Coordinates of C-alpha atoms (C1' of nucleotides) in Angstrom, one line a residue:
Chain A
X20 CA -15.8 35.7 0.3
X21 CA -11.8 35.9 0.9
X22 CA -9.3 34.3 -1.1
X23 CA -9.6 30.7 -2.8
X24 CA -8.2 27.7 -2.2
X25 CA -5.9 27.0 -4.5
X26 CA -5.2 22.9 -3.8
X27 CA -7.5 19.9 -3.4
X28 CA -8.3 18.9 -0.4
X29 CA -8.8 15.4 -1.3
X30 CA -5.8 15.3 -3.5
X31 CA -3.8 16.3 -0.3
X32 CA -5.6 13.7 2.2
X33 CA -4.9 10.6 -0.1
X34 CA -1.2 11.9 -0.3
X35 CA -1.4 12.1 3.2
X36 CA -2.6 8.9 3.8
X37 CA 0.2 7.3 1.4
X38 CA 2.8 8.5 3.8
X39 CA 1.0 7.4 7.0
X40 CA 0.5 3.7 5.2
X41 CA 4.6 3.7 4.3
X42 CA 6.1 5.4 7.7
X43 CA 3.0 5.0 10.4
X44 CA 2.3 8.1 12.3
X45 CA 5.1 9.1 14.6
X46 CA 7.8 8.1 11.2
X47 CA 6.0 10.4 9.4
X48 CA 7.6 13.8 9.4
X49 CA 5.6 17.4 8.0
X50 CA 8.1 17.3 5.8
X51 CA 7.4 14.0 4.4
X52 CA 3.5 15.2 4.4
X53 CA 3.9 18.8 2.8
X54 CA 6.8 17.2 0.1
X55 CA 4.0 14.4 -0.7
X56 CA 1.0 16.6 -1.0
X57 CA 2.8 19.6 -2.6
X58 CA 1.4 22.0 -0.4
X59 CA 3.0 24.4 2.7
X60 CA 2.5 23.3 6.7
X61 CA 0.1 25.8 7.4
X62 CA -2.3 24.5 4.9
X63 CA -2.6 21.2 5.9
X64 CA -3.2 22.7 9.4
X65 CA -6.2 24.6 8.5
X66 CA -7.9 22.0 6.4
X67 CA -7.3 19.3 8.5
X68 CA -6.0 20.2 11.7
X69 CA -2.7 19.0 14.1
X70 CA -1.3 15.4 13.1
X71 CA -3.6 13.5 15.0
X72 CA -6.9 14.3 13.2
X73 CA -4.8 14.9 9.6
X74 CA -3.8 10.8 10.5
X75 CA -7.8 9.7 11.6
X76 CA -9.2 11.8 8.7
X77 CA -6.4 9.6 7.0
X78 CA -7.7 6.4 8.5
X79 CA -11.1 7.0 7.7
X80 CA -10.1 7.2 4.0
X81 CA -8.4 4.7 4.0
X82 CA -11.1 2.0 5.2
X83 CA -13.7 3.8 2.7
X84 CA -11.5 3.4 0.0
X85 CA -9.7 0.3 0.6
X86 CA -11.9 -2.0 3.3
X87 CA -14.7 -2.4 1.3
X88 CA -13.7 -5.8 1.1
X89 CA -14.5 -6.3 4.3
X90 CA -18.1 -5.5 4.6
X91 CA -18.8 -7.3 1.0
X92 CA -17.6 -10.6 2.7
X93 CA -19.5 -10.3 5.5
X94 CA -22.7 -10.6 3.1
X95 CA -21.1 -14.0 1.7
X96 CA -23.1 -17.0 2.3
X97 CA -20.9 -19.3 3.6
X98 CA -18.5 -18.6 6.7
X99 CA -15.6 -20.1 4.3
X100 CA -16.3 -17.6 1.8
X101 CA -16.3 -14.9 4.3
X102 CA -13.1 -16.1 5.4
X103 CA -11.4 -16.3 2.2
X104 CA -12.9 -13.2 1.0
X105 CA -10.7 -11.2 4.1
X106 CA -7.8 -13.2 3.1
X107 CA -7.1 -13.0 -0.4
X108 CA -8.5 -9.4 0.1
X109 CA -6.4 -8.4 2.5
X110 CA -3.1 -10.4 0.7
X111 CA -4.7 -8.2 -2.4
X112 CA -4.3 -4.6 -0.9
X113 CA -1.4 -5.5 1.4
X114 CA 0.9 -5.8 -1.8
X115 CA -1.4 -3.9 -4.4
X116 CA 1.6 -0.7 -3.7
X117 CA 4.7 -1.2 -3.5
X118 CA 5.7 2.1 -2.1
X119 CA 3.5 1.5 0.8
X120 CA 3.2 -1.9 1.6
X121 CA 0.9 -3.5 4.4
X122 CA -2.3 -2.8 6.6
X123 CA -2.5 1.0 7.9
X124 CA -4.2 -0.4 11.2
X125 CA -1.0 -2.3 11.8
X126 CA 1.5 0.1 10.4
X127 CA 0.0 3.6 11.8
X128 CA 1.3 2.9 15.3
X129 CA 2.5 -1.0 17.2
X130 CA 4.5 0.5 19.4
X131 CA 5.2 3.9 20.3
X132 CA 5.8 6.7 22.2
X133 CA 3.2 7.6 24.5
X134 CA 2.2 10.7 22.3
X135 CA 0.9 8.2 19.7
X136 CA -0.9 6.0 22.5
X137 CA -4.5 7.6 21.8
X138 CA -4.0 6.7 18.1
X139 CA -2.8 3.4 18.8
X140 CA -6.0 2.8 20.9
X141 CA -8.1 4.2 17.8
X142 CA -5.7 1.1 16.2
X143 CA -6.4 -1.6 18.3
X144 CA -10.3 -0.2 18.4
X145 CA -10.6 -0.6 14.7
X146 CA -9.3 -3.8 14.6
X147 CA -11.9 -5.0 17.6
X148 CA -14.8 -3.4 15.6
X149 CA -13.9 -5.8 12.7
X150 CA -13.3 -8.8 14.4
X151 CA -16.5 -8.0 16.4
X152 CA -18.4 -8.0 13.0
X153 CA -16.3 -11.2 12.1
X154 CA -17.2 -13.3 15.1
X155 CA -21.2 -12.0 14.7
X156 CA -21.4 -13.6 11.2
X157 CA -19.5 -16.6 12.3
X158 CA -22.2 -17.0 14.9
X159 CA -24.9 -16.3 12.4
X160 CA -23.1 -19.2 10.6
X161 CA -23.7 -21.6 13.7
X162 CA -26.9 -20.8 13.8
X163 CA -27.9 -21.7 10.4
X164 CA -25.9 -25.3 10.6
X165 CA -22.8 -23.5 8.3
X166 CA -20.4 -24.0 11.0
X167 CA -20.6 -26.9 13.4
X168 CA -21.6 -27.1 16.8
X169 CA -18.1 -27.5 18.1
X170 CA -16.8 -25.0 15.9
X171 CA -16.3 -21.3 18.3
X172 CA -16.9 -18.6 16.5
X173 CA -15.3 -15.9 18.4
X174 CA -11.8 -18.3 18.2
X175 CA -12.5 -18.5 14.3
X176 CA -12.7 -14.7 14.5
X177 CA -9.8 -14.2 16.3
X178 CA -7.3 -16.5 14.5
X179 CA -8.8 -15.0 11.0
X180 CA -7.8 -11.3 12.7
X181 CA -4.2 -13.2 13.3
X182 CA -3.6 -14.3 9.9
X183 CA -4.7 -11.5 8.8
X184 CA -2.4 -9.7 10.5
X185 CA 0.6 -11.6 10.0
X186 CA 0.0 -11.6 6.3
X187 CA 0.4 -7.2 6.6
X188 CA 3.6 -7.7 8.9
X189 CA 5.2 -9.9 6.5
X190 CA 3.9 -8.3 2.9
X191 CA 5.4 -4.6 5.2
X192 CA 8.5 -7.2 4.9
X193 CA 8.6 -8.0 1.3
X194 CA 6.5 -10.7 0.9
X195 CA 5.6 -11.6 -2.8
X196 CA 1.9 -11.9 -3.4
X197 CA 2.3 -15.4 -4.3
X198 CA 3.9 -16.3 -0.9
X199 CA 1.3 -14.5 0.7
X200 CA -1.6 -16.5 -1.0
X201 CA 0.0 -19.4 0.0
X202 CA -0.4 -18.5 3.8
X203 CA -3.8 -17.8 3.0
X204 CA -5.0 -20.7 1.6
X205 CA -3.0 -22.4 4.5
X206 CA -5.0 -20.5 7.1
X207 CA -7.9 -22.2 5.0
X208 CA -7.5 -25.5 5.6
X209 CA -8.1 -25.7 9.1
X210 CA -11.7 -24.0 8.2
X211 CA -14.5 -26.0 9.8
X212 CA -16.6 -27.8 7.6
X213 CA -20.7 -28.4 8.5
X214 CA -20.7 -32.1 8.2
X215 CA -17.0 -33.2 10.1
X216 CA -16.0 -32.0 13.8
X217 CA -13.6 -29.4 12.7
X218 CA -11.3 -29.1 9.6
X219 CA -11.3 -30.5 5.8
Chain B
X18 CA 43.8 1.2 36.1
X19 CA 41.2 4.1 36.1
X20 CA 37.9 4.5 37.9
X21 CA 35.5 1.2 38.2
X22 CA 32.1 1.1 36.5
X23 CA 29.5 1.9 39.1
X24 CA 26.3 0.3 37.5
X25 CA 25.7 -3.2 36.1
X26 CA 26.2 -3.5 32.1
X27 CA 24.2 -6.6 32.0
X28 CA 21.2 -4.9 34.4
X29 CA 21.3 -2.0 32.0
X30 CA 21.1 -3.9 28.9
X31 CA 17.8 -5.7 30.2
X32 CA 16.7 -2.1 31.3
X33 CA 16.8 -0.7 28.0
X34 CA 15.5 -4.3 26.1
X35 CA 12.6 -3.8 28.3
X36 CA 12.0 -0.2 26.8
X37 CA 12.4 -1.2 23.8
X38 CA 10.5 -4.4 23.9
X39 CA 7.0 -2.0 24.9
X40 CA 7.6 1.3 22.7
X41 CA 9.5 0.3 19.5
X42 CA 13.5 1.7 18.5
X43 CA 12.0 4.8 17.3
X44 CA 9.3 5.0 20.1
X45 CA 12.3 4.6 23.0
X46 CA 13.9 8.3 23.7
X47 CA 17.4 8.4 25.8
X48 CA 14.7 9.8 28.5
X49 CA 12.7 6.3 28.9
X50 CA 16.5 4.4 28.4
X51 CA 18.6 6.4 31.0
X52 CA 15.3 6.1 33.4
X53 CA 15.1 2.8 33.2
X54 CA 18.1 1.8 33.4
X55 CA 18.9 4.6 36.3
X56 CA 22.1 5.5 34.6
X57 CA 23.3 8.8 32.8
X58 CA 23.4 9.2 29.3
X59 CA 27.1 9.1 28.7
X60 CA 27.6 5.8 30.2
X61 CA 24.9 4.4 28.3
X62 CA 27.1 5.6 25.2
X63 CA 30.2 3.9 26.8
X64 CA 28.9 1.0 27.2
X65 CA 27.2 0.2 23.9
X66 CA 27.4 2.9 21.7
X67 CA 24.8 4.7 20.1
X68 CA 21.0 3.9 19.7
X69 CA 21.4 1.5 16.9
X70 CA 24.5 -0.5 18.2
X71 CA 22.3 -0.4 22.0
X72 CA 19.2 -1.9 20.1
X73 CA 20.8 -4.7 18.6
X74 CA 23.0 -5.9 21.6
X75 CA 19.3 -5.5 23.7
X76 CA 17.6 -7.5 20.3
X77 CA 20.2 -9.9 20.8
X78 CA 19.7 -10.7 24.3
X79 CA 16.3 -10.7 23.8
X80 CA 17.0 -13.7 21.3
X81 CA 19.0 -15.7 24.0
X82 CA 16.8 -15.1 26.9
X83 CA 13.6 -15.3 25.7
X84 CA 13.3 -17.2 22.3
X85 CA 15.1 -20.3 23.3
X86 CA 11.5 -21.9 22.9
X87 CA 12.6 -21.5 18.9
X88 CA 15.7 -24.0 18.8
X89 CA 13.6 -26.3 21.3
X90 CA 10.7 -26.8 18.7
X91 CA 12.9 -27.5 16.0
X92 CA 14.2 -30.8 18.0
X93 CA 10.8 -32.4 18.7
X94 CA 10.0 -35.4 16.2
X95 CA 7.2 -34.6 14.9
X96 CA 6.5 -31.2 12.8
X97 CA 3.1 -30.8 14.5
X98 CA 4.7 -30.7 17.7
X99 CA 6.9 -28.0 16.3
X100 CA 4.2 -25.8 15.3
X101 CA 2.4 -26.6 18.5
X102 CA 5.5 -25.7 20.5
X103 CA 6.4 -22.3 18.4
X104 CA 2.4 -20.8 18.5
X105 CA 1.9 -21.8 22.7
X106 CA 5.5 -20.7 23.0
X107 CA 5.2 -17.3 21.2
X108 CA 1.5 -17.2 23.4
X109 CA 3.3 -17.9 26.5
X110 CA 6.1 -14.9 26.4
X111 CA 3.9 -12.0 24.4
X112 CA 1.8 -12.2 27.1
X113 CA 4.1 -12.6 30.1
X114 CA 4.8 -9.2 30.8
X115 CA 2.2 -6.6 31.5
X116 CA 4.4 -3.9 31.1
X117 CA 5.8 -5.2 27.5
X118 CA 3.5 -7.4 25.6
X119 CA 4.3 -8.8 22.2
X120 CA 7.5 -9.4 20.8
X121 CA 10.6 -7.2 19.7
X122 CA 10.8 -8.8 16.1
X123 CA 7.7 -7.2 15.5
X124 CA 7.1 -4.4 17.4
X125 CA 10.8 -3.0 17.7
X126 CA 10.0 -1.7 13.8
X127 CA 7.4 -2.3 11.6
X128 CA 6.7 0.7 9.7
X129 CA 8.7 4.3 10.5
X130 CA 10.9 7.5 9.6
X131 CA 14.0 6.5 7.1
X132 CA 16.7 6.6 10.4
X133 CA 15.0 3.1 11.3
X134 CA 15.2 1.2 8.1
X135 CA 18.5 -0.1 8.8
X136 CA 16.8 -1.4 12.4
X137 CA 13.8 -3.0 10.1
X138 CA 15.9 -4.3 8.0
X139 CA 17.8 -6.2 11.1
X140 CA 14.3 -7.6 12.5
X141 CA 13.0 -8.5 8.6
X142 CA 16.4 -10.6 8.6
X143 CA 16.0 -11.8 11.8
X144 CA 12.5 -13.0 11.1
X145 CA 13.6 -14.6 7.7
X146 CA 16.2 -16.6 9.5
X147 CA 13.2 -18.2 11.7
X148 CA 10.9 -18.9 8.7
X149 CA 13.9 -20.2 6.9
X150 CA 15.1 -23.0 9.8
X151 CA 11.3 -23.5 10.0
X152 CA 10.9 -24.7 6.4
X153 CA 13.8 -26.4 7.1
X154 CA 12.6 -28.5 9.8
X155 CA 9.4 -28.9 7.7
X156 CA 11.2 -30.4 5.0
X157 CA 13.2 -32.7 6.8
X158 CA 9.3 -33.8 8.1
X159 CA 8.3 -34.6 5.0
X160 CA 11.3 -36.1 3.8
X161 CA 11.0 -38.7 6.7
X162 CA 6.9 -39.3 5.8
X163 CA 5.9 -37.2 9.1
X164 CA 4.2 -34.8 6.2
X165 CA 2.3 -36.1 3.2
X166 CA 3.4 -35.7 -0.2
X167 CA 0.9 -32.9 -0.3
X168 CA 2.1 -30.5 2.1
X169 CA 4.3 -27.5 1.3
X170 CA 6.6 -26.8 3.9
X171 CA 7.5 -23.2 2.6
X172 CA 3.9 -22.5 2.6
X173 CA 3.8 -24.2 6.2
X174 CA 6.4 -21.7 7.3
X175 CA 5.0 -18.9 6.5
X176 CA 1.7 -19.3 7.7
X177 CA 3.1 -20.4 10.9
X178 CA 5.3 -17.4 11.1
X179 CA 2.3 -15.3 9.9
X180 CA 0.0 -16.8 12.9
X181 CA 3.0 -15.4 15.4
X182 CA 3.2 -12.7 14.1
X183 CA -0.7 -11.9 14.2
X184 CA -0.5 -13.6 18.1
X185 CA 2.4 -10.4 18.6
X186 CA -0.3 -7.7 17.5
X187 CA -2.8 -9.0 19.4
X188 CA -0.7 -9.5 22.7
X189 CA 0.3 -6.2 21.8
X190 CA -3.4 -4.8 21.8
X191 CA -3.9 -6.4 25.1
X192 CA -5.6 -9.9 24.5
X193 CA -5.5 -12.4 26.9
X194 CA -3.4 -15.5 27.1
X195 CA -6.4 -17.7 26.6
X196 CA -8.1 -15.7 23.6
X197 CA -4.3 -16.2 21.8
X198 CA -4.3 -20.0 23.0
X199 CA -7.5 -20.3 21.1
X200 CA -5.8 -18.7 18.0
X201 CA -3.0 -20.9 18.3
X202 CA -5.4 -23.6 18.8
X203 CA -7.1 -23.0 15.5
X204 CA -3.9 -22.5 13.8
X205 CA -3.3 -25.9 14.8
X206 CA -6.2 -27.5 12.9
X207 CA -5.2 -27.2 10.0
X208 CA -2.2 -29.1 10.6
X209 CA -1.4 -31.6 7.8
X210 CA -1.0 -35.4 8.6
X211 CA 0.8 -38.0 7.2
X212 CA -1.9 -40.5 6.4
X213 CA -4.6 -37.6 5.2
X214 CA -4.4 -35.4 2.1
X215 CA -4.2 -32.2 4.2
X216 CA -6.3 -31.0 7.2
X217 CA -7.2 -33.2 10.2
Chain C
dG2 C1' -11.4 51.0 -5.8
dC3 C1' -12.1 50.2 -1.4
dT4 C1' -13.1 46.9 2.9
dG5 C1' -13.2 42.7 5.1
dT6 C1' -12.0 38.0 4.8
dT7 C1' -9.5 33.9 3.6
dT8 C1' -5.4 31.5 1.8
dC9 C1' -0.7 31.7 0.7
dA10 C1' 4.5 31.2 1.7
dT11 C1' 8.1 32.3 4.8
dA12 C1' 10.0 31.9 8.9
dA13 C1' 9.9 31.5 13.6
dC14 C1' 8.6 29.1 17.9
dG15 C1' 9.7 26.2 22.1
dA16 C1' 10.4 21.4 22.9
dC17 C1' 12.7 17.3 22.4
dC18 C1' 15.7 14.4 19.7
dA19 C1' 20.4 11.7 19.7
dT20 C1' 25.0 12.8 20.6
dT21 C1' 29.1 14.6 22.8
dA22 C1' 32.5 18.4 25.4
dT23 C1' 33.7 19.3 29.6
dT24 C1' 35.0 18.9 34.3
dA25 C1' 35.2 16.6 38.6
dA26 C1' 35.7 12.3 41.0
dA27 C1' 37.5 7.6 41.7
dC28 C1' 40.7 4.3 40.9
dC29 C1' 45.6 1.5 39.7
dG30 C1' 50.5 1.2 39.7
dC31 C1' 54.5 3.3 41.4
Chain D
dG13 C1' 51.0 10.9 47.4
dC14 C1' 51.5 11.5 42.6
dG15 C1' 50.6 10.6 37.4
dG16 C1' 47.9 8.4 34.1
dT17 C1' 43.5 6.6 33.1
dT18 C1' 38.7 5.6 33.2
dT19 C1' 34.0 6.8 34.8
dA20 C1' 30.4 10.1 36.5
dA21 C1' 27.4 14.0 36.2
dT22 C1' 26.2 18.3 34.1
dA23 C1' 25.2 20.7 30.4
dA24 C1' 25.6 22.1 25.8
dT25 C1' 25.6 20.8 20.7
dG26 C1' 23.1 21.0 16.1
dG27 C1' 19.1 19.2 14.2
dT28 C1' 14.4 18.1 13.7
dC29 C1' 9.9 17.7 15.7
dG30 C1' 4.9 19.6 15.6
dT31 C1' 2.8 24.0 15.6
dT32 C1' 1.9 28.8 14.7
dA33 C1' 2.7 34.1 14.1
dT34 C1' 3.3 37.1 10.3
dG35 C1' 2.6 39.7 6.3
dA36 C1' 1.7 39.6 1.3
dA37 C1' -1.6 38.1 -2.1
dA38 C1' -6.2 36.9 -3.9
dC39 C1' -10.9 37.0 -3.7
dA40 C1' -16.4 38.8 -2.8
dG41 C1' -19.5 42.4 -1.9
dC42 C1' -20.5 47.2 -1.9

DNA sequence: GCTGTTTCATAACGACCATTATTAAACCGC
DNA sequence: GCGGTTTAATAATGGTCGTTATGAAACAGC
């Protein structure tokens, strides 16, 4: 019973999360969230609650709909592919809009007040899970003679994270897609190959 | 003639760098600035203008203080020993302070409100200028047989920018010195020669 | 057609933002 | 010591922040 309600809800998340991709979470204003999902304050309150959750509702939207990259490269045979997989996937959806540019888990919140500092720990704790992941299939790849024995899977993990995470700083810059590739296929060459020590 | 300053310009400048350095331009309020720096709000105004104006002049020292590690790669003779010298360099001071990890080009503004753009804008340019005396360096390698005929020094430069910049998130999310030397370490395997096609 | 419930739009809330008027105090040259 | 000038500290400015109280409107069940 009671009255209707009269927007979607979905509708206004994914607006939502196109202004927290473009300004982060402390740039982005009500204003900016009510003008972009066409609805009034106090609706976004009651369907999603204060800022905080409206941004990690948000952020879990954002990796269902746009990391699935992520988990299909894990499932790649080779640790090369794995690797190239995040790349050109991330170069892909870092430049795919061009009114909001970059990685949300870099964008939401770098630094920051310390109101944002529990959603920049939800940040940096998202990021950990995937490199986490990363590093257990690179070790998987060790173990099965796909990476060498000299080849550290957790360092492989990290620097991939890095690149990664340049590649969303500079496409937030302006990066074209093409420049972008190029890093990535830099970050490439260094990969560890079964048969030599380490690189091509 | 008139009344003498009472507090120290240059100790106030490195006051508020420090601020900005660990919460961003936007994440910085006159709160955190004057309490850092122990000094009133007016004088802070006197002395260097508003919030913009007071960010550059501490972005600028920041440059002349802490990145003279940039100039000092571009001199060594060998463009391996530049990248080497950037990557452990940019390891070195994002993890130096507790209190203000990672580096101001990145985390003074990455993503935020419309009030900051011009303040983005200043650190995309500033980055640019890097990547661009980079390339320059690389070229010069190449020219003089120190890189094959193979490599691609804008390509070089980006992913070398794009490494630091993924080294400044990470600092930022608290990884330790060694975890970033590893990254840098990786980075570095990739690193064309001049007999070789590419890779070591 | 009521009653109870939910959503809607408007407008207000206190808090904090960057910025600046204002006034008192400290200094130099005379 | 007085006049002119600069700085210091306090407090106020208008604006925007995130959040919510308020009352009208729309619905379901009886």
């Amino acid at each position: 019973m009671g009255r209707h309600r009269e927007f979607d809800v979905e509708q206004a998340l994914d607006a939502a999360l196109c202004v927290f991709w473009r300004k982060g979470y402390e740039g982005a204003s009500y204003a900016d969230l009510t003008a972009a999902a066409g609805v009034e304050r106090p609706a976004l309150y009651s369907a999603f609650g204060n800022k905080e959750e409206l941004f990690r509702k948000a952020l879990q939207r954002y990796y269902e709909r746009f990391l699935h990259y992520m988990p299909e490269a894990l499932m790649l045979p080779t640790s090369r592919e794995v690797a190239a997989h995040i790349l050109y996937g991330a170069v892909d959806l870092n430049t795919r809009f061009d009114d909001h540019r970059g990685c949300l888990y870099i964008n939401g919140v770098l630094a920051g007040s310390d109101e944002a500092e529990p959603v920049r720990q939800v940040l940096i704790e998202g990021r950990a899970i995937a490199e986490r992941e990363i590093r257990e299939r690179f070790e998987r790849a060790k173990a099965e003679g796909d990476l060498p024995e000299s080849a550290r899977p957790d360092a492989l993990a990290a620097f991939l994270m890095a690149v990664t995470h340049g590649i969303a700083v500079q496409a937030k810059a302006g990066f074209s897609r093409q420049t972008l590739e190029g890093v990535a296929e830099q970050a490439l060459m260094s990969w560890p190959s079964a048969d030599s020590g380490q690189g091509v």
